[in-house]
C-alpha positions as MATLAB code, in Angstrom:
seq = 'MRAGDRRALVVVGASLAGLRAARALRERGFTGTLTIVGDEPRPPYDRPPLSKRVLTAPGPPSGTELPVPPGLEARWRLGQAAVRLDLAARTVTLADGARLPYDGLVVATGSAARGWPATKPPPPAGVLTLRGWDDALVLRAALAAGGPLVVIGAGFLGGEIAAAARGRGLDVTLVEAASQPLERAVGTTAGAYVAALHREAGVALRTGTTVEGFLTGADGRLAGVRLDDGTAVRAGTAVLALGGVPSTGWLAGSGLAHDGGVHCDPRLRVLRADGSVVPDVVAAGDVARVPQPLADGERLTLGHWTNAVEQGEAAAATLLAGRDPARAPGPFAAVPSFWSDLHGVRIRSVGLPAAADETRVVEHDLAGRRLEISYHRAGRLVGALTVGRTGRLAAYRSALRERLSDGCLPFGSGRDRRAEDPPPASARPPGRREEAPRA';
ca = [
      32.825   23.253  -45.633;
      31.133   20.840  -48.365;
      33.045   17.857  -49.485;
      32.963   18.459  -53.075;
      33.742   22.119  -53.472;
      36.998   23.654  -54.800;
      38.507   25.023  -51.609;
      41.895   24.284  -50.460;
      42.900   22.049  -47.611;
      46.465   21.825  -46.263;
      47.580   18.772  -44.009;
      50.540   19.724  -42.224;
      52.471   16.454  -41.295;
      53.254   13.884  -44.015;
      53.367   10.947  -41.914;
      50.771    8.357  -40.777;
      48.313   10.479  -39.231;
      48.607   13.170  -42.130;
      48.375   10.682  -44.974;
      45.432    8.849  -43.390;
      43.706   12.321  -42.951;
      44.345   13.088  -46.616;
      43.244   10.007  -47.895;
      39.985   10.285  -46.175;
      39.242   13.555  -47.063;
      39.132   12.241  -50.685;
      37.426    9.198  -50.080;
      34.660   11.475  -48.458;
      34.424   13.249  -51.462;
      36.595   16.615  -51.069;
      37.661   17.765  -54.774;
      39.548   20.769  -54.189;
      42.945   21.640  -53.839;
      44.950   19.394  -51.220;
      48.300   20.219  -50.122;
      50.529   17.822  -47.948;
      53.564   19.670  -45.991;
      56.558   17.472  -44.491;
      59.611   18.365  -42.850;
      61.513   15.331  -44.323;
      62.437   15.060  -48.075;
      61.186   11.597  -48.548;
      57.725   10.184  -49.009;
      55.638    8.815  -46.158;
      57.048    5.794  -44.392;
      56.000    3.508  -41.450;
      57.799    4.382  -38.100;
      57.543    1.295  -36.312;
      59.787   -0.890  -38.190;
      62.541    1.767  -37.440;
      63.318    0.058  -34.353;
      62.649   -3.508  -35.601;
      63.147   -4.321  -39.215;
      65.386   -1.437  -40.107;
      67.779   -2.284  -37.428;
      67.890   -5.975  -37.967;
      67.559   -6.624  -41.628;
      70.790   -8.376  -43.209;
      70.530   -6.330  -46.288;
      69.275   -2.906  -47.148;
      66.290   -1.998  -45.442;
      63.003   -1.672  -47.398;
      59.219   -2.175  -47.476;
      58.610    0.670  -45.226;
      56.858    3.160  -47.351;
      53.533    3.887  -46.484;
      51.330    3.471  -49.671;
      49.933    6.504  -51.410;
      46.346    5.845  -52.634;
      45.744    6.505  -56.430;
      43.714    9.664  -56.876;
      45.024   11.391  -53.902;
      46.073   14.087  -56.430;
      48.002   16.015  -53.639;
      50.259   18.869  -53.910;
      53.387   17.656  -51.931;
      55.558   20.088  -49.936;
      58.352   17.732  -48.825;
      61.456   18.815  -47.043;
      60.062   22.229  -45.912;
      58.734   22.279  -42.361;
      55.966   24.589  -41.097;
      57.244   27.591  -39.194;
      54.420   29.579  -38.645;
      50.436   29.569  -38.441;
      48.493   32.601  -38.800;
      44.895   31.790  -37.720;
      43.638   35.331  -38.889;
      44.927   35.263  -42.391;
      44.416   31.526  -42.608;
      48.050   30.836  -43.764;
      50.762   28.298  -43.048;
      54.381   29.737  -43.850;
      57.204   27.156  -44.589;
      60.909   27.174  -44.093;
      61.557   28.390  -47.443;
      59.142   31.668  -46.790;
      56.289   30.317  -48.943;
      52.830   30.991  -47.442;
      50.168   28.260  -48.121;
      46.535   29.732  -47.816;
      43.757   27.506  -46.401;
      40.072   26.989  -45.853;
      40.697   23.889  -43.681;
      43.676   22.874  -41.918;
      44.997   19.596  -40.453;
      47.734   19.657  -37.914;
      49.572   16.176  -37.836;
      53.230   17.101  -37.322;
      53.447   14.375  -34.748;
      56.691   14.254  -32.330;
      60.221   14.609  -31.925;
      62.868   12.473  -29.968;
      63.411   14.038  -26.650;
      66.834   14.751  -26.496;
      69.486   15.231  -23.448;
      68.553   17.939  -21.233;
      69.812   21.372  -22.462;
      70.806   22.273  -18.593;
      73.607   19.560  -18.696;
      76.594   19.855  -20.841;
      76.071   18.456  -24.625;
      76.720   14.754  -25.463;
      79.579   13.617  -27.572;
      79.711   12.104  -30.668;
      78.319    8.572  -30.458;
      74.969    9.574  -28.531;
      71.876    9.077  -30.884;
      68.488    9.412  -30.906;
      65.973    7.325  -32.948;
      62.733    9.357  -34.383;
      62.906    9.268  -38.213;
      64.429    7.312  -41.229;
      67.825    8.887  -41.059;
      68.199    8.180  -37.334;
      67.423    4.788  -38.224;
      70.305    4.461  -40.838;
      72.942    6.103  -38.399;
      72.044    3.748  -35.506;
      72.161    0.642  -37.819;
      75.613    1.685  -39.097;
      76.617    2.122  -35.301;
      75.285   -1.658  -34.675;
      76.896   -2.932  -37.672;
      80.253   -1.759  -36.304;
      79.945   -3.575  -33.261;
      80.945   -2.382  -29.647;
      78.962   -2.071  -26.617;
      75.809   -0.237  -26.549;
      73.967    1.750  -23.766;
      70.343    2.461  -24.395;
      69.000    5.268  -21.897;
      65.358    4.673  -21.254;
      63.575    1.083  -21.111;
      60.123    2.213  -22.565;
      58.783    0.373  -25.580;
      61.270    2.224  -27.985;
      64.545    1.366  -25.801;
      63.431   -1.993  -25.262;
      62.985   -2.435  -29.033;
      66.339   -1.039  -29.498;
      67.996   -3.060  -27.127;
      66.375   -6.433  -28.402;
      67.481   -5.460  -31.992;
      71.064   -4.735  -30.942;
      71.147   -8.344  -28.740;
      69.777   -9.859  -31.849;
      72.983   -8.654  -33.749;
      75.344  -10.029  -30.928;
      76.112   -6.517  -29.242;
      76.842   -6.476  -25.463;
      73.811   -4.255  -24.364;
      73.044   -2.418  -21.228;
      69.630   -0.868  -20.770;
      69.353    1.934  -17.970;
      65.844    2.971  -16.525;
      64.985    5.218  -13.862;
      62.166    3.215  -12.550;
      62.414   -0.047  -10.814;
      61.052   -2.137  -13.649;
      61.042   -1.339  -17.375;
      57.548    0.072  -18.709;
      56.231    0.354  -15.073;
      54.753    3.577  -15.436;
      52.936    2.432  -18.785;
      51.550   -1.011  -17.527;
      52.761   -1.498  -14.008;
      55.145   -3.519  -12.102;
      54.024   -7.014  -12.918;
      54.463   -6.566  -16.734;
      57.232   -4.614  -16.176;
      58.927   -7.392  -14.102;
      57.897   -9.849  -16.995;
      59.534   -7.603  -19.534;
      62.892   -7.187  -17.297;
      62.945  -11.082  -17.349;
      62.792  -11.074  -20.996;
      65.746   -8.788  -21.353;
      67.771  -10.570  -18.846;
      67.060  -14.122  -20.462;
      68.473  -12.442  -23.699;
      71.532  -11.180  -22.126;
      70.876   -7.728  -21.799;
      72.360   -5.956  -18.777;
      69.486   -4.211  -17.058;
      70.145   -1.335  -14.781;
      67.009    0.014  -13.093;
      66.301    2.415  -10.280;
      69.267    4.755  -11.647;
      69.782    7.648  -14.193;
      72.589    8.828  -16.304;
      74.438   11.721  -14.893;
      76.883   12.280  -17.823;
      79.085   10.574  -20.570;
      82.769    9.631  -20.349;
      84.907   10.367  -23.793;
      88.143    8.905  -25.271;
      91.078   10.735  -26.742;
      89.047   11.332  -29.992;
      86.300   13.030  -28.153;
      83.904   10.422  -29.025;
      81.743    8.454  -26.338;
      83.489    6.234  -24.252;
      81.251    5.448  -21.432;
      78.088    6.430  -19.422;
      78.288    7.435  -15.968;
      75.381    6.618  -13.746;
      73.927    8.486  -10.469;
      74.866    5.498   -8.497;
      78.496    6.108   -9.215;
      79.246    3.570  -11.660;
      80.221    3.539  -15.101;
      79.417    1.609  -18.173;
      81.516    1.091  -21.055;
      79.740    2.334  -24.672;
      80.790    2.627  -27.994;
      77.207    3.923  -28.847;
      74.566    5.319  -26.374;
      70.967    6.009  -27.491;
      68.654    8.201  -25.707;
      65.009    6.501  -25.796;
      63.635    9.076  -23.358;
      60.075    9.394  -25.125;
      58.787   11.879  -27.637;
      57.890   15.800  -27.379;
      55.050   16.918  -29.642;
      56.140   18.798  -32.344;
      54.580   22.469  -31.802;
      57.309   24.955  -32.021;
      56.075   26.238  -35.412;
      52.815   27.076  -33.552;
      54.301   29.657  -30.970;
      52.524   32.911  -31.250;
      49.422   31.360  -33.094;
      46.974   31.799  -30.256;
      46.371   28.009  -30.088;
      46.663   25.900  -26.792;
      49.787   23.690  -27.509;
      51.722   23.018  -24.451;
      52.572   19.271  -24.461;
      50.501   18.947  -27.625;
      47.702   20.438  -29.564;
      44.635   21.009  -27.166;
      41.570   19.575  -28.960;
      37.996   19.029  -28.169;
      36.267   15.539  -28.235;
      35.825   15.947  -32.025;
      39.336   16.777  -32.695;
      38.714   20.312  -33.465;
      41.592   22.455  -32.111;
      41.300   24.844  -29.256;
      42.737   28.273  -28.539;
      44.433   29.085  -25.466;
      41.125   30.464  -23.983;
      39.671   26.945  -24.637;
      37.349   28.031  -27.631;
      37.294   26.127  -30.833;
      39.298   27.568  -33.760;
      37.129   27.092  -36.935;
      38.240   24.782  -39.496;
      41.255   23.554  -37.633;
      41.713   19.811  -36.476;
      44.503   17.726  -35.182;
      45.318   14.165  -35.334;
      48.355   11.868  -34.172;
      50.977   12.019  -31.600;
      50.832   15.688  -31.567;
      47.081   15.718  -30.856;
      46.113   16.180  -27.078;
      42.684   14.760  -26.839;
      39.963   13.982  -24.001;
      40.276   10.302  -23.302;
      36.844    8.976  -21.570;
      38.560    6.013  -20.344;
      40.834    8.275  -17.965;
      37.934   10.631  -17.150;
      38.170   12.857  -19.695;
      42.029   13.974  -19.271;
      43.701   15.257  -22.443;
      46.402   12.824  -23.396;
      48.956   12.643  -26.433;
      48.922    8.839  -27.394;
      52.079    7.872  -29.773;
      50.490    4.615  -31.250;
      50.199    3.643  -34.755;
      46.659    2.791  -34.417;
      45.478    6.102  -32.679;
      47.436    7.915  -35.763;
      45.496    6.125  -38.322;
      41.878    6.395  -36.500;
      42.198   10.029  -35.562;
      43.426   10.861  -38.759;
      40.620    9.642  -40.481;
      38.215   10.986  -37.805;
      39.907   14.393  -38.188;
      38.962   14.518  -41.654;
      35.472   13.682  -40.930;
      35.172   16.618  -38.591;
      36.744   19.179  -40.975;
      34.371   18.332  -43.593;
      31.674   18.694  -41.449;
      32.448   22.121  -40.761;
      30.171   23.973  -38.618;
      27.090   22.044  -39.733;
      25.815   20.272  -36.289;
      23.658   17.893  -38.423;
      26.759   16.260  -40.145;
      29.148   16.567  -37.341;
      30.584   13.176  -36.223;
      30.267   12.288  -32.596;
      33.126   12.344  -30.019;
      36.263   10.527  -31.095;
      36.322    7.379  -28.737;
      38.230    4.716  -30.373;
      39.937    2.037  -28.143;
      43.556    2.833  -27.877;
      45.996   -0.068  -28.773;
      49.505   -0.732  -29.186;
      52.041   -3.655  -29.582;
      55.800   -4.164  -29.142;
      58.306   -6.612  -30.282;
      60.981   -7.959  -27.864;
      63.239  -10.960  -28.231;
      60.765  -12.971  -30.256;
      58.018  -12.033  -27.840;
      54.924   -9.833  -29.184;
      53.035   -7.727  -26.315;
      49.817   -6.338  -27.187;
      47.626   -3.948  -25.297;
      44.412   -2.378  -25.449;
      42.934    0.449  -23.591;
      44.899    2.676  -21.028;
      46.619    0.552  -18.671;
      48.398    3.717  -17.347;
      45.050    5.199  -16.421;
      44.426    2.147  -13.778;
      44.240    2.104  -10.122;
      44.195   -1.748  -10.008;
      45.944   -4.499  -11.632;
      44.613   -7.985  -12.044;
      46.857  -10.810  -13.029;
      45.162  -13.480  -14.800;
      47.953  -15.696  -16.106;
      51.857  -15.251  -15.787;
      53.787  -17.796  -17.238;
      57.510  -16.601  -18.445;
      58.597  -19.867  -19.628;
      55.397  -20.500  -21.748;
      55.269  -16.957  -22.956;
      51.890  -16.389  -21.504;
      50.830  -13.243  -19.809;
      47.457  -11.838  -19.234;
      46.774   -8.822  -17.310;
      43.487   -6.522  -16.911;
      43.692   -2.919  -15.852;
      40.734   -1.221  -13.764;
      40.060    2.392  -12.718;
      37.357    2.765  -10.017;
      36.461   -1.119  -10.518;
      35.729   -0.589  -14.155;
      37.932   -2.074  -16.875;
      39.974    0.365  -18.665;
      42.602   -1.635  -20.434;
      44.408   -5.070  -20.727;
      47.713   -6.568  -21.881;
      48.750  -10.145  -23.299;
      51.468  -11.996  -24.389;
      50.270  -15.338  -26.449;
      46.764  -14.506  -25.917;
      45.656  -12.490  -28.531;
      42.107  -14.159  -28.579;
      41.510  -13.042  -25.122;
      42.725   -9.620  -25.750;
      39.969   -9.415  -28.377;
      37.444  -10.022  -25.857;
      38.871   -6.993  -23.650;
      38.799   -4.824  -26.835;
      35.232   -5.610  -27.247;
      34.262   -4.963  -23.648;
      35.848   -1.645  -23.984;
      34.153   -0.765  -27.319;
      31.085   -1.326  -25.466;
      31.948    0.844  -22.631;
      32.742    3.540  -24.873;
      29.528    3.292  -27.492;
      27.233    3.284  -24.167;
      28.155    7.097  -24.208;
      28.436    6.974  -20.414;
      32.017    7.748  -20.162;
      33.219   11.110  -19.526;
      34.697   13.470  -22.029;
      35.003   16.559  -19.482;
      37.922   18.872  -19.430;
      39.444   17.574  -16.498;
      43.151   18.412  -15.812;
      45.460   17.998  -19.064;
      48.051   15.505  -19.038;
      50.589   14.495  -21.385;
      51.574   10.866  -22.315;
      54.850   11.360  -20.626;
      53.759   12.846  -17.588;
      53.351   10.468  -14.800;
      49.769    9.243  -14.044;
      47.638   10.670  -11.445;
      48.691    9.408   -8.038;
      45.821    6.591   -8.001;
      47.297    5.025  -11.256;
      51.091    5.349  -10.305;
      52.903    2.510   -8.577;
      53.205    1.892   -5.699;
      49.472    3.324   -5.450;
      48.353    0.933   -8.049;
      47.147   -2.217   -6.566;
      48.295   -5.364   -7.995;
      46.647   -8.745   -7.449;
      48.417  -12.012   -7.974;
      47.438  -14.403  -10.841;
      44.092  -16.126  -10.035;
      44.203  -20.001   -9.694;
];
């Protein structure tokens, strides 16, 4: 596909990855028709503030809009979810029945909040999730009303919600099935550090337990949460922070491999169920399941802000290159990174800590708000996490970039794994070896 031709490109997903892909398509010279489809009626907005500033701002929350660059000249189809993809006809069908023909397609539908298991009785009113703008406004109103809050799941999202609620003076209980918050993602040492931050801030942390069900009052609304250890916690509001589920339901029957995310090759080209590449279709962001060289080529979905940005831009380059090998970009090999704000402390990480089989604690100072941990797999660096050591994190990022640029890391099609799946046994506590801080 030539960048300057008059063909039609469709981007399904009007959030960060989709918008970045659309912008990159124009910047790379595409002058044809560009259509952006979004299931929400509002223009693109940034999601990280939803669990931070939107919940804590004293006045009406603002400043979360993603900037739409001048000259984008896109046809916006907002408030209309994609419901079907026909690869043979090259069309995307929307919820209102409209069929959008495409010459090239970007799949960037993101993920949805994981809800309460369908095998259990449905939760009562007062049990919420947080994924989109409207969710954040409902939760913000619930926090403003006061009353005890229970957050189910102590990952990054759950931790940030708990911190925001404590900042508003609420009684907060944080429930986590693992022995520490974030244990699966960053290991027991970092998890224990985060646990200490929560407890210092007054969060009641209940680890090693899960929620069995909910208690209701005479009005049928939530009154408490029942745990599997036989205890109950009083609650006026509960938030399910159980991770995300890639939004792939609209791809049923399309022939794409989309279990746990849209399967992609290293260039972000979408794959069929038989493993073959689909011409002129790419994916980016939370929905894309991409081989990760730092994890020995396993396909992973990464729900990080920087990943959405970088994959959106890379997917656009791949799409415009088409089937011309001379113009094809190399494998997508950016260094993953994320950050999280908890009780006034910013946690930063690069690489893939969850892929490690060894953890080395370089510095651990809770009182001084300092932490430095490096993560290794088969003796080689795969990630790092810091608190208060941004400069050192930059060095780790450079080292990981150098590893990726060497071209010696695998992009094999090894066992597929979703981000929410448990890491392999070698990377999962207690199998992960953790060393004490060096003197």
